Short mmCIF file of N, CA and C in Angstrom, two decimals:
data_model
loop_
_atom_site.label_atom_id
_atom_site.label_comp_id
_atom_site.label_asym_id
_atom_site.label_seq_id
_atom_site.Cartn_x
_atom_site.Cartn_y
_atom_site.Cartn_z
N MET A 4 181.47 239.42 -39.30
CA MET A 4 181.17 238.04 -38.97
C MET A 4 179.67 237.77 -39.17
N LYS A 5 179.40 236.68 -39.90
CA LYS A 5 177.99 236.33 -40.10
C LYS A 5 177.55 235.40 -38.98
N VAL A 6 176.36 235.69 -38.43
CA VAL A 6 175.83 234.88 -37.33
C VAL A 6 174.51 234.26 -37.79
N LYS A 7 174.36 232.95 -37.55
CA LYS A 7 173.11 232.26 -37.86
C LYS A 7 172.58 231.65 -36.58
N VAL A 8 171.35 232.00 -36.21
CA VAL A 8 170.77 231.53 -34.95
C VAL A 8 169.50 230.73 -35.26
N ILE A 9 169.36 229.60 -34.60
CA ILE A 9 168.12 228.81 -34.71
C ILE A 9 167.52 228.66 -33.32
N VAL A 10 166.25 229.03 -33.20
CA VAL A 10 165.54 228.95 -31.93
C VAL A 10 164.36 228.00 -32.10
N THR A 11 164.28 226.97 -31.26
CA THR A 11 163.18 226.01 -31.34
C THR A 11 162.56 225.82 -29.96
N THR A 12 161.30 225.38 -29.94
CA THR A 12 160.68 225.12 -28.64
C THR A 12 161.36 223.89 -28.03
N LYS A 13 161.48 223.86 -26.73
CA LYS A 13 162.07 222.71 -26.04
C LYS A 13 161.25 221.46 -26.36
N ALA A 14 161.93 220.31 -26.34
CA ALA A 14 161.30 219.06 -26.79
C ALA A 14 160.04 218.75 -25.97
N ASN A 15 160.04 219.12 -24.67
CA ASN A 15 158.89 218.75 -23.83
C ASN A 15 157.80 219.81 -23.88
N VAL A 16 157.94 220.82 -24.70
CA VAL A 16 156.94 221.89 -24.80
C VAL A 16 156.06 221.63 -26.03
N LEU A 17 154.76 221.75 -25.87
CA LEU A 17 153.82 221.54 -26.98
C LEU A 17 154.11 222.54 -28.09
N ASP A 18 154.04 222.07 -29.35
CA ASP A 18 154.29 222.95 -30.50
C ASP A 18 153.05 222.93 -31.40
N PRO A 19 152.01 223.72 -31.05
CA PRO A 19 150.77 223.67 -31.81
C PRO A 19 150.94 224.03 -33.28
N GLN A 20 151.86 224.95 -33.54
CA GLN A 20 152.10 225.36 -34.93
C GLN A 20 152.66 224.18 -35.74
N GLY A 21 153.60 223.48 -35.14
CA GLY A 21 154.16 222.31 -35.80
C GLY A 21 153.11 221.25 -36.03
N ALA A 22 152.24 221.03 -35.04
CA ALA A 22 151.18 220.03 -35.17
C ALA A 22 150.22 220.43 -36.30
N ALA A 23 149.92 221.69 -36.40
CA ALA A 23 148.98 222.16 -37.43
C ALA A 23 149.58 221.94 -38.83
N VAL A 24 150.84 222.29 -38.98
CA VAL A 24 151.47 222.11 -40.30
C VAL A 24 151.56 220.62 -40.63
N GLU A 25 151.84 219.80 -39.61
CA GLU A 25 151.92 218.35 -39.84
C GLU A 25 150.58 217.82 -40.36
N ARG A 26 149.49 218.29 -39.73
CA ARG A 26 148.16 217.84 -40.20
C ARG A 26 147.93 218.28 -41.64
N ALA A 27 148.36 219.51 -41.95
CA ALA A 27 148.16 220.01 -43.32
C ALA A 27 148.97 219.16 -44.31
N MET A 28 150.17 218.78 -43.89
CA MET A 28 151.01 217.94 -44.77
C MET A 28 150.31 216.60 -45.02
N HIS A 29 149.77 216.04 -43.96
CA HIS A 29 149.08 214.75 -44.11
C HIS A 29 147.89 214.92 -45.04
N SER A 30 147.15 216.01 -44.89
CA SER A 30 145.96 216.20 -45.73
C SER A 30 146.35 216.42 -47.19
N MET A 31 147.62 216.79 -47.42
CA MET A 31 148.06 216.99 -48.81
C MET A 31 148.76 215.74 -49.33
N GLY A 32 148.67 214.66 -48.55
CA GLY A 32 149.19 213.40 -49.04
C GLY A 32 150.60 213.05 -48.57
N TYR A 33 151.19 213.89 -47.72
CA TYR A 33 152.54 213.60 -47.22
C TYR A 33 152.43 212.88 -45.88
N GLU A 34 151.97 211.60 -45.97
CA GLU A 34 151.72 210.83 -44.75
C GLU A 34 153.01 210.56 -43.98
N GLY A 35 154.13 210.58 -44.68
CA GLY A 35 155.40 210.17 -44.06
C GLY A 35 156.00 211.20 -43.12
N VAL A 36 155.31 212.32 -42.94
CA VAL A 36 155.85 213.40 -42.09
C VAL A 36 155.42 213.18 -40.65
N GLU A 37 156.42 213.26 -39.74
CA GLU A 37 156.12 213.10 -38.31
C GLU A 37 156.99 214.06 -37.49
N HIS A 38 156.56 214.30 -36.25
CA HIS A 38 157.33 215.12 -35.29
C HIS A 38 157.76 216.46 -35.87
N MET A 39 156.84 217.13 -36.53
CA MET A 39 157.15 218.45 -37.11
C MET A 39 157.28 219.49 -35.99
N ARG A 40 158.40 220.22 -36.01
CA ARG A 40 158.57 221.32 -35.04
C ARG A 40 158.98 222.56 -35.82
N ILE A 41 158.39 223.68 -35.44
CA ILE A 41 158.67 224.92 -36.17
C ILE A 41 159.35 225.92 -35.23
N GLY A 42 160.38 226.58 -35.74
CA GLY A 42 161.08 227.56 -34.90
C GLY A 42 161.45 228.78 -35.70
N LYS A 43 162.34 229.58 -35.12
CA LYS A 43 162.76 230.83 -35.76
C LYS A 43 164.20 230.68 -36.27
N TYR A 44 164.44 231.30 -37.43
CA TYR A 44 165.80 231.34 -37.96
C TYR A 44 166.19 232.81 -38.09
N MET A 45 167.34 233.18 -37.58
CA MET A 45 167.79 234.57 -37.70
C MET A 45 169.22 234.61 -38.19
N GLU A 46 169.49 235.51 -39.12
CA GLU A 46 170.89 235.69 -39.54
C GLU A 46 171.19 237.18 -39.57
N PHE A 47 172.40 237.53 -39.22
CA PHE A 47 172.81 238.94 -39.20
C PHE A 47 174.32 239.05 -39.22
N GLU A 48 174.76 240.24 -39.54
CA GLU A 48 176.19 240.54 -39.50
C GLU A 48 176.51 241.12 -38.13
N LEU A 49 177.64 240.73 -37.57
CA LEU A 49 178.03 241.26 -36.25
C LEU A 49 179.48 241.72 -36.31
N SER A 50 179.70 242.99 -36.00
CA SER A 50 181.10 243.44 -35.96
C SER A 50 181.56 243.36 -34.49
N ALA A 51 182.64 242.62 -34.30
CA ALA A 51 183.21 242.45 -32.96
C ALA A 51 184.71 242.31 -33.12
N ALA A 52 185.46 242.70 -32.06
CA ALA A 52 186.93 242.72 -32.16
C ALA A 52 187.48 241.31 -32.38
N THR A 53 186.94 240.35 -31.62
CA THR A 53 187.46 238.98 -31.73
C THR A 53 186.29 238.00 -31.83
N GLU A 54 186.59 236.74 -32.23
CA GLU A 54 185.54 235.74 -32.29
C GLU A 54 184.99 235.44 -30.90
N ALA A 55 185.88 235.49 -29.91
CA ALA A 55 185.46 235.23 -28.53
C ALA A 55 184.46 236.28 -28.08
N GLU A 56 184.76 237.53 -28.41
CA GLU A 56 183.84 238.61 -28.02
C GLU A 56 182.51 238.45 -28.75
N ALA A 57 182.57 238.06 -30.02
CA ALA A 57 181.35 237.86 -30.81
C ALA A 57 180.51 236.75 -30.18
N LYS A 58 181.19 235.68 -29.81
CA LYS A 58 180.50 234.54 -29.19
C LYS A 58 179.78 234.98 -27.91
N GLU A 59 180.47 235.77 -27.12
CA GLU A 59 179.91 236.23 -25.84
C GLU A 59 178.68 237.10 -26.09
N GLN A 60 178.79 238.00 -27.08
CA GLN A 60 177.65 238.88 -27.39
C GLN A 60 176.45 238.06 -27.88
N VAL A 61 176.73 237.09 -28.75
CA VAL A 61 175.62 236.29 -29.32
C VAL A 61 174.94 235.48 -28.21
N GLU A 62 175.74 234.93 -27.30
CA GLU A 62 175.15 234.20 -26.17
C GLU A 62 174.17 235.10 -25.42
N ARG A 63 174.62 236.29 -25.11
CA ARG A 63 173.76 237.21 -24.34
C ARG A 63 172.53 237.60 -25.15
N MET A 64 172.72 237.90 -26.44
CA MET A 64 171.58 238.25 -27.30
C MET A 64 170.55 237.12 -27.29
N CYS A 65 171.05 235.90 -27.45
CA CYS A 65 170.13 234.75 -27.53
C CYS A 65 169.34 234.62 -26.23
N LYS A 66 170.04 234.75 -25.09
CA LYS A 66 169.36 234.56 -23.80
C LYS A 66 168.36 235.68 -23.52
N VAL A 67 168.75 236.91 -23.89
CA VAL A 67 167.96 238.06 -23.43
C VAL A 67 166.87 238.45 -24.42
N LEU A 68 167.21 238.35 -25.74
CA LEU A 68 166.28 238.93 -26.72
C LEU A 68 165.75 237.93 -27.75
N LEU A 69 166.62 237.08 -28.23
CA LEU A 69 166.22 236.26 -29.39
C LEU A 69 165.48 234.98 -29.01
N SER A 70 165.55 234.57 -27.75
CA SER A 70 164.81 233.37 -27.36
C SER A 70 164.25 233.55 -25.96
N ASN A 71 163.32 232.65 -25.62
CA ASN A 71 162.76 232.63 -24.27
C ASN A 71 163.28 231.36 -23.62
N PRO A 72 164.35 231.48 -22.81
CA PRO A 72 165.02 230.29 -22.26
C PRO A 72 164.10 229.35 -21.47
N VAL A 73 162.93 229.85 -21.06
CA VAL A 73 162.02 228.98 -20.28
C VAL A 73 161.45 227.88 -21.17
N VAL A 74 161.09 228.25 -22.41
CA VAL A 74 160.42 227.26 -23.29
C VAL A 74 161.16 227.03 -24.61
N GLU A 75 162.26 227.73 -24.81
CA GLU A 75 162.96 227.58 -26.09
C GLU A 75 164.43 227.23 -25.89
N ASP A 76 164.96 226.50 -26.88
CA ASP A 76 166.40 226.24 -26.96
C ASP A 76 166.95 227.09 -28.11
N TYR A 77 168.23 227.44 -28.04
CA TYR A 77 168.84 228.16 -29.16
C TYR A 77 170.18 227.53 -29.51
N ARG A 78 170.56 227.65 -30.75
CA ARG A 78 171.91 227.27 -31.16
C ARG A 78 172.32 228.25 -32.26
N TYR A 79 173.64 228.41 -32.44
CA TYR A 79 174.08 229.40 -33.43
C TYR A 79 175.40 228.99 -34.05
N GLU A 80 175.68 229.61 -35.19
CA GLU A 80 176.95 229.41 -35.90
C GLU A 80 177.54 230.78 -36.17
N LEU A 81 178.87 230.87 -36.05
CA LEU A 81 179.56 232.10 -36.42
C LEU A 81 180.39 231.82 -37.66
N GLU A 82 180.26 232.63 -38.68
CA GLU A 82 181.07 232.47 -39.89
C GLU A 82 181.95 233.70 -40.05
N ALA A 83 183.26 233.48 -40.04
CA ALA A 83 184.19 234.62 -40.11
C ALA A 83 184.05 235.36 -41.45
N MET K 21 164.29 209.48 -41.72
CA MET K 21 165.17 210.55 -42.17
C MET K 21 164.75 211.87 -41.52
N LYS K 22 165.75 212.55 -40.98
CA LYS K 22 165.44 213.87 -40.37
C LYS K 22 165.62 214.94 -41.44
N VAL K 23 164.64 215.85 -41.50
CA VAL K 23 164.69 216.93 -42.48
C VAL K 23 164.73 218.26 -41.73
N LYS K 24 165.65 219.13 -42.15
CA LYS K 24 165.73 220.48 -41.57
C LYS K 24 165.55 221.48 -42.69
N VAL K 25 164.56 222.36 -42.56
CA VAL K 25 164.25 223.33 -43.61
C VAL K 25 164.41 224.75 -43.05
N ILE K 26 165.04 225.61 -43.83
CA ILE K 26 165.15 227.02 -43.45
C ILE K 26 164.52 227.85 -44.57
N VAL K 27 163.59 228.71 -44.18
CA VAL K 27 162.90 229.58 -45.15
C VAL K 27 163.19 231.03 -44.78
N THR K 28 163.70 231.80 -45.71
CA THR K 28 163.99 233.22 -45.45
C THR K 28 163.40 234.08 -46.56
N THR K 29 163.14 235.35 -46.23
CA THR K 29 162.63 236.24 -47.28
C THR K 29 163.76 236.47 -48.30
N LYS K 30 163.40 236.64 -49.54
CA LYS K 30 164.40 236.90 -50.58
C LYS K 30 165.15 238.19 -50.25
N ALA K 31 166.40 238.26 -50.70
CA ALA K 31 167.27 239.39 -50.32
C ALA K 31 166.65 240.73 -50.72
N ASN K 32 165.93 240.77 -51.85
CA ASN K 32 165.39 242.06 -52.30
C ASN K 32 164.02 242.38 -51.71
N VAL K 33 163.56 241.54 -50.81
CA VAL K 33 162.25 241.76 -50.19
C VAL K 33 162.45 242.39 -48.80
N LEU K 34 161.69 243.43 -48.49
CA LEU K 34 161.78 244.11 -47.20
C LEU K 34 161.47 243.11 -46.08
N ASP K 35 162.25 243.20 -44.98
CA ASP K 35 162.00 242.30 -43.84
C ASP K 35 161.74 243.16 -42.60
N PRO K 36 160.50 243.63 -42.44
CA PRO K 36 160.20 244.54 -41.33
C PRO K 36 160.49 243.92 -39.95
N GLN K 37 160.26 242.61 -39.85
CA GLN K 37 160.49 241.95 -38.57
C GLN K 37 161.99 241.99 -38.23
N GLY K 38 162.80 241.72 -39.23
CA GLY K 38 164.25 241.77 -39.03
C GLY K 38 164.70 243.17 -38.64
N ALA K 39 164.12 244.17 -39.32
CA ALA K 39 164.49 245.57 -39.03
C ALA K 39 164.08 245.93 -37.59
N ALA K 40 162.93 245.46 -37.17
CA ALA K 40 162.45 245.78 -35.81
C ALA K 40 163.38 245.16 -34.76
N VAL K 41 163.76 243.90 -34.97
CA VAL K 41 164.64 243.25 -34.00
C VAL K 41 166.01 243.92 -34.00
N GLU K 42 166.47 244.33 -35.17
CA GLU K 42 167.76 245.02 -35.26
C GLU K 42 167.74 246.31 -34.44
N ARG K 43 166.64 247.07 -34.57
CA ARG K 43 166.53 248.30 -33.78
C ARG K 43 166.53 247.98 -32.28
N ALA K 44 165.84 246.91 -31.91
CA ALA K 44 165.79 246.53 -30.48
C ALA K 44 167.19 246.16 -30.01
N MET K 45 167.94 245.47 -30.85
CA MET K 45 169.31 245.09 -30.47
C MET K 45 170.16 246.34 -30.26
N HIS K 46 170.01 247.28 -31.17
CA HIS K 46 170.78 248.53 -31.04
C HIS K 46 170.40 249.23 -29.75
N SER K 47 169.11 249.27 -29.45
CA SER K 47 168.67 249.99 -28.23
C SER K 47 169.15 249.28 -26.98
N MET K 48 169.53 248.00 -27.12
CA MET K 48 170.04 247.28 -25.94
C MET K 48 171.56 247.28 -25.91
N GLY K 49 172.13 248.08 -26.83
CA GLY K 49 173.57 248.25 -26.77
C GLY K 49 174.37 247.38 -27.73
N TYR K 50 173.68 246.60 -28.55
CA TYR K 50 174.40 245.75 -29.51
C TYR K 50 174.49 246.48 -30.85
N GLU K 51 175.32 247.55 -30.85
CA GLU K 51 175.43 248.41 -32.04
C GLU K 51 176.01 247.64 -33.23
N GLY K 52 176.75 246.59 -32.95
CA GLY K 52 177.48 245.89 -34.03
C GLY K 52 176.62 245.01 -34.90
N VAL K 53 175.31 244.97 -34.63
CA VAL K 53 174.40 244.10 -35.40
C VAL K 53 173.90 244.83 -36.64
N GLU K 54 174.01 244.16 -37.80
CA GLU K 54 173.52 244.74 -39.06
C GLU K 54 172.88 243.65 -39.92
N HIS K 55 172.07 244.11 -40.88
CA HIS K 55 171.44 243.22 -41.88
C HIS K 55 170.74 242.02 -41.22
N MET K 56 169.96 242.28 -40.20
CA MET K 56 169.23 241.20 -39.50
C MET K 56 168.08 240.73 -40.40
N ARG K 57 168.01 239.43 -40.61
CA ARG K 57 166.88 238.86 -41.37
C ARG K 57 166.31 237.70 -40.55
N ILE K 58 165.00 237.63 -40.51
CA ILE K 58 164.36 236.59 -39.69
C ILE K 58 163.55 235.68 -40.60
N GLY K 59 163.66 234.36 -40.36
CA GLY K 59 162.92 233.40 -41.19
C GLY K 59 162.36 232.29 -40.34
N LYS K 60 161.92 231.24 -41.01
CA LYS K 60 161.31 230.09 -40.33
C LYS K 60 162.29 228.91 -40.38
N TYR K 61 162.28 228.15 -39.28
CA TYR K 61 163.08 226.92 -39.23
C TYR K 61 162.10 225.79 -38.95
N MET K 62 162.17 224.74 -39.74
CA MET K 62 161.27 223.59 -39.53
C MET K 62 162.08 222.31 -39.54
N GLU K 63 161.78 221.42 -38.61
CA GLU K 63 162.43 220.11 -38.65
C GLU K 63 161.37 219.05 -38.45
N PHE K 64 161.55 217.92 -39.12
CA PHE K 64 160.58 216.83 -39.01
C PHE K 64 161.21 215.52 -39.47
N GLU K 65 160.55 214.46 -39.11
CA GLU K 65 160.96 213.14 -39.56
C GLU K 65 160.18 212.81 -40.83
N LEU K 66 160.85 212.20 -41.79
CA LEU K 66 160.16 211.84 -43.04
C LEU K 66 160.50 210.40 -43.38
N SER K 67 159.46 209.57 -43.52
CA SER K 67 159.74 208.20 -43.94
C SER K 67 159.53 208.14 -45.45
N ALA K 68 160.60 207.69 -46.14
CA ALA K 68 160.55 207.56 -47.60
C ALA K 68 161.43 206.37 -47.98
N ALA K 69 161.12 205.77 -49.11
CA ALA K 69 161.82 204.54 -49.52
C ALA K 69 163.30 204.81 -49.76
N THR K 70 163.58 205.92 -50.46
CA THR K 70 164.99 206.23 -50.78
C THR K 70 165.27 207.70 -50.48
N GLU K 71 166.56 208.05 -50.46
CA GLU K 71 166.91 209.46 -50.21
C GLU K 71 166.43 210.33 -51.38
N ALA K 72 166.49 209.76 -52.59
CA ALA K 72 166.05 210.51 -53.78
C ALA K 72 164.56 210.83 -53.66
N GLU K 73 163.79 209.84 -53.22
CA GLU K 73 162.34 210.07 -53.07
C GLU K 73 162.09 211.10 -51.98
N ALA K 74 162.86 211.02 -50.90
CA ALA K 74 162.69 211.99 -49.81
C ALA K 74 163.00 213.40 -50.32
N LYS K 75 164.07 213.52 -51.08
CA LYS K 75 164.48 214.81 -51.63
C LYS K 75 163.35 215.39 -52.49
N GLU K 76 162.77 214.53 -53.31
CA GLU K 76 161.71 214.98 -54.23
C GLU K 76 160.50 215.46 -53.43
N GLN K 77 160.15 214.69 -52.38
CA GLN K 77 159.00 215.08 -51.55
C GLN K 77 159.26 216.43 -50.86
N VAL K 78 160.47 216.56 -50.32
CA VAL K 78 160.79 217.80 -49.57
C VAL K 78 160.76 219.00 -50.51
N GLU K 79 161.28 218.83 -51.73
CA GLU K 79 161.23 219.92 -52.72
C GLU K 79 159.77 220.37 -52.92
N ARG K 80 158.90 219.40 -53.14
CA ARG K 80 157.49 219.74 -53.38
C ARG K 80 156.86 220.39 -52.14
N MET K 81 157.15 219.84 -50.96
CA MET K 81 156.59 220.41 -49.73
C MET K 81 157.04 221.87 -49.60
N CYS K 82 158.32 222.11 -49.85
CA CYS K 82 158.86 223.47 -49.69
C CYS K 82 158.16 224.42 -50.65
N LYS K 83 158.01 224.00 -51.88
CA LYS K 83 157.40 224.88 -52.90
C LYS K 83 155.92 225.13 -52.63
N VAL K 84 155.21 224.08 -52.21
CA VAL K 84 153.75 224.18 -52.15
C VAL K 84 153.25 224.67 -50.80
N LEU K 85 153.95 224.22 -49.70
CA LEU K 85 153.34 224.48 -48.37
C LEU K 85 154.26 225.27 -47.44
N LEU K 86 155.53 224.94 -47.43
CA LEU K 86 156.39 225.49 -46.38
C LEU K 86 156.96 226.87 -46.73
N SER K 87 156.92 227.24 -47.99
CA SER K 87 157.43 228.59 -48.32
C SER K 87 156.54 229.22 -49.39
N ASN K 88 156.71 230.52 -49.56
CA ASN K 88 156.02 231.24 -50.63
C ASN K 88 157.10 231.63 -51.65
N PRO K 89 157.23 230.83 -52.72
CA PRO K 89 158.34 231.05 -53.66
C PRO K 89 158.40 232.45 -54.27
N VAL K 90 157.30 233.22 -54.16
CA VAL K 90 157.33 234.57 -54.75
C VAL K 90 158.25 235.48 -53.92
N VAL K 91 158.20 235.36 -52.60
CA VAL K 91 158.98 236.28 -51.76
C VAL K 91 159.96 235.57 -50.82
N GLU K 92 159.97 234.24 -50.87
CA GLU K 92 160.84 233.51 -49.95
C GLU K 92 161.77 232.54 -50.68
N ASP K 93 162.94 232.32 -50.08
CA ASP K 93 163.87 231.27 -50.52
C ASP K 93 163.81 230.15 -49.49
N TYR K 94 164.10 228.91 -49.93
CA TYR K 94 164.18 227.82 -48.95
C TYR K 94 165.45 227.02 -49.19
N ARG K 95 165.93 226.41 -48.15
CA ARG K 95 167.02 225.42 -48.28
C ARG K 95 166.78 224.36 -47.22
N TYR K 96 167.33 223.16 -47.47
CA TYR K 96 167.05 222.08 -46.52
C TYR K 96 168.22 221.11 -46.46
N GLU K 97 168.21 220.33 -45.38
CA GLU K 97 169.22 219.27 -45.19
C GLU K 97 168.48 217.98 -44.88
N LEU K 98 168.99 216.88 -45.41
CA LEU K 98 168.43 215.56 -45.08
C LEU K 98 169.46 214.82 -44.25
N GLU K 99 169.07 214.28 -43.12
CA GLU K 99 169.99 213.49 -42.29
C GLU K 99 169.43 212.07 -42.22
N ALA K 100 170.23 211.12 -42.70
CA ALA K 100 169.76 209.73 -42.72
C ALA K 100 169.55 209.18 -41.32
#
């Protein structure tokens, strides 16, 4: 099973990296860019007996290792 | 228009960060994780006259600023 995880900072948390890239985009003439937010993308193969078990494992991985639930949100997709 | 960009290292390029996280997952008991690859996720608002113009701008942004075409691949989605 292929797993794709996206982790982003929560909307109310400052994203200095996103702000910096946004400024760089503006300085390169891309004035139309706004609200830039930068996060992490992770993909991996996961062997699990069932999709339900895979889902449960990914939830735990996201909470414990792949994101910081205090300041980050996560979402994921499972592809059979 | 909302733009979502995903940048990942090319398949033939070593991904030490992915390998490190994979080892950490194994050490935490998630033996079923393989081929972990880690990339960047970016989302932003883009004002452009047409979807075609937005697509053209995003292509250029990805090539010039958001990714390193020598070692990275990019893909993106436009949401009206």
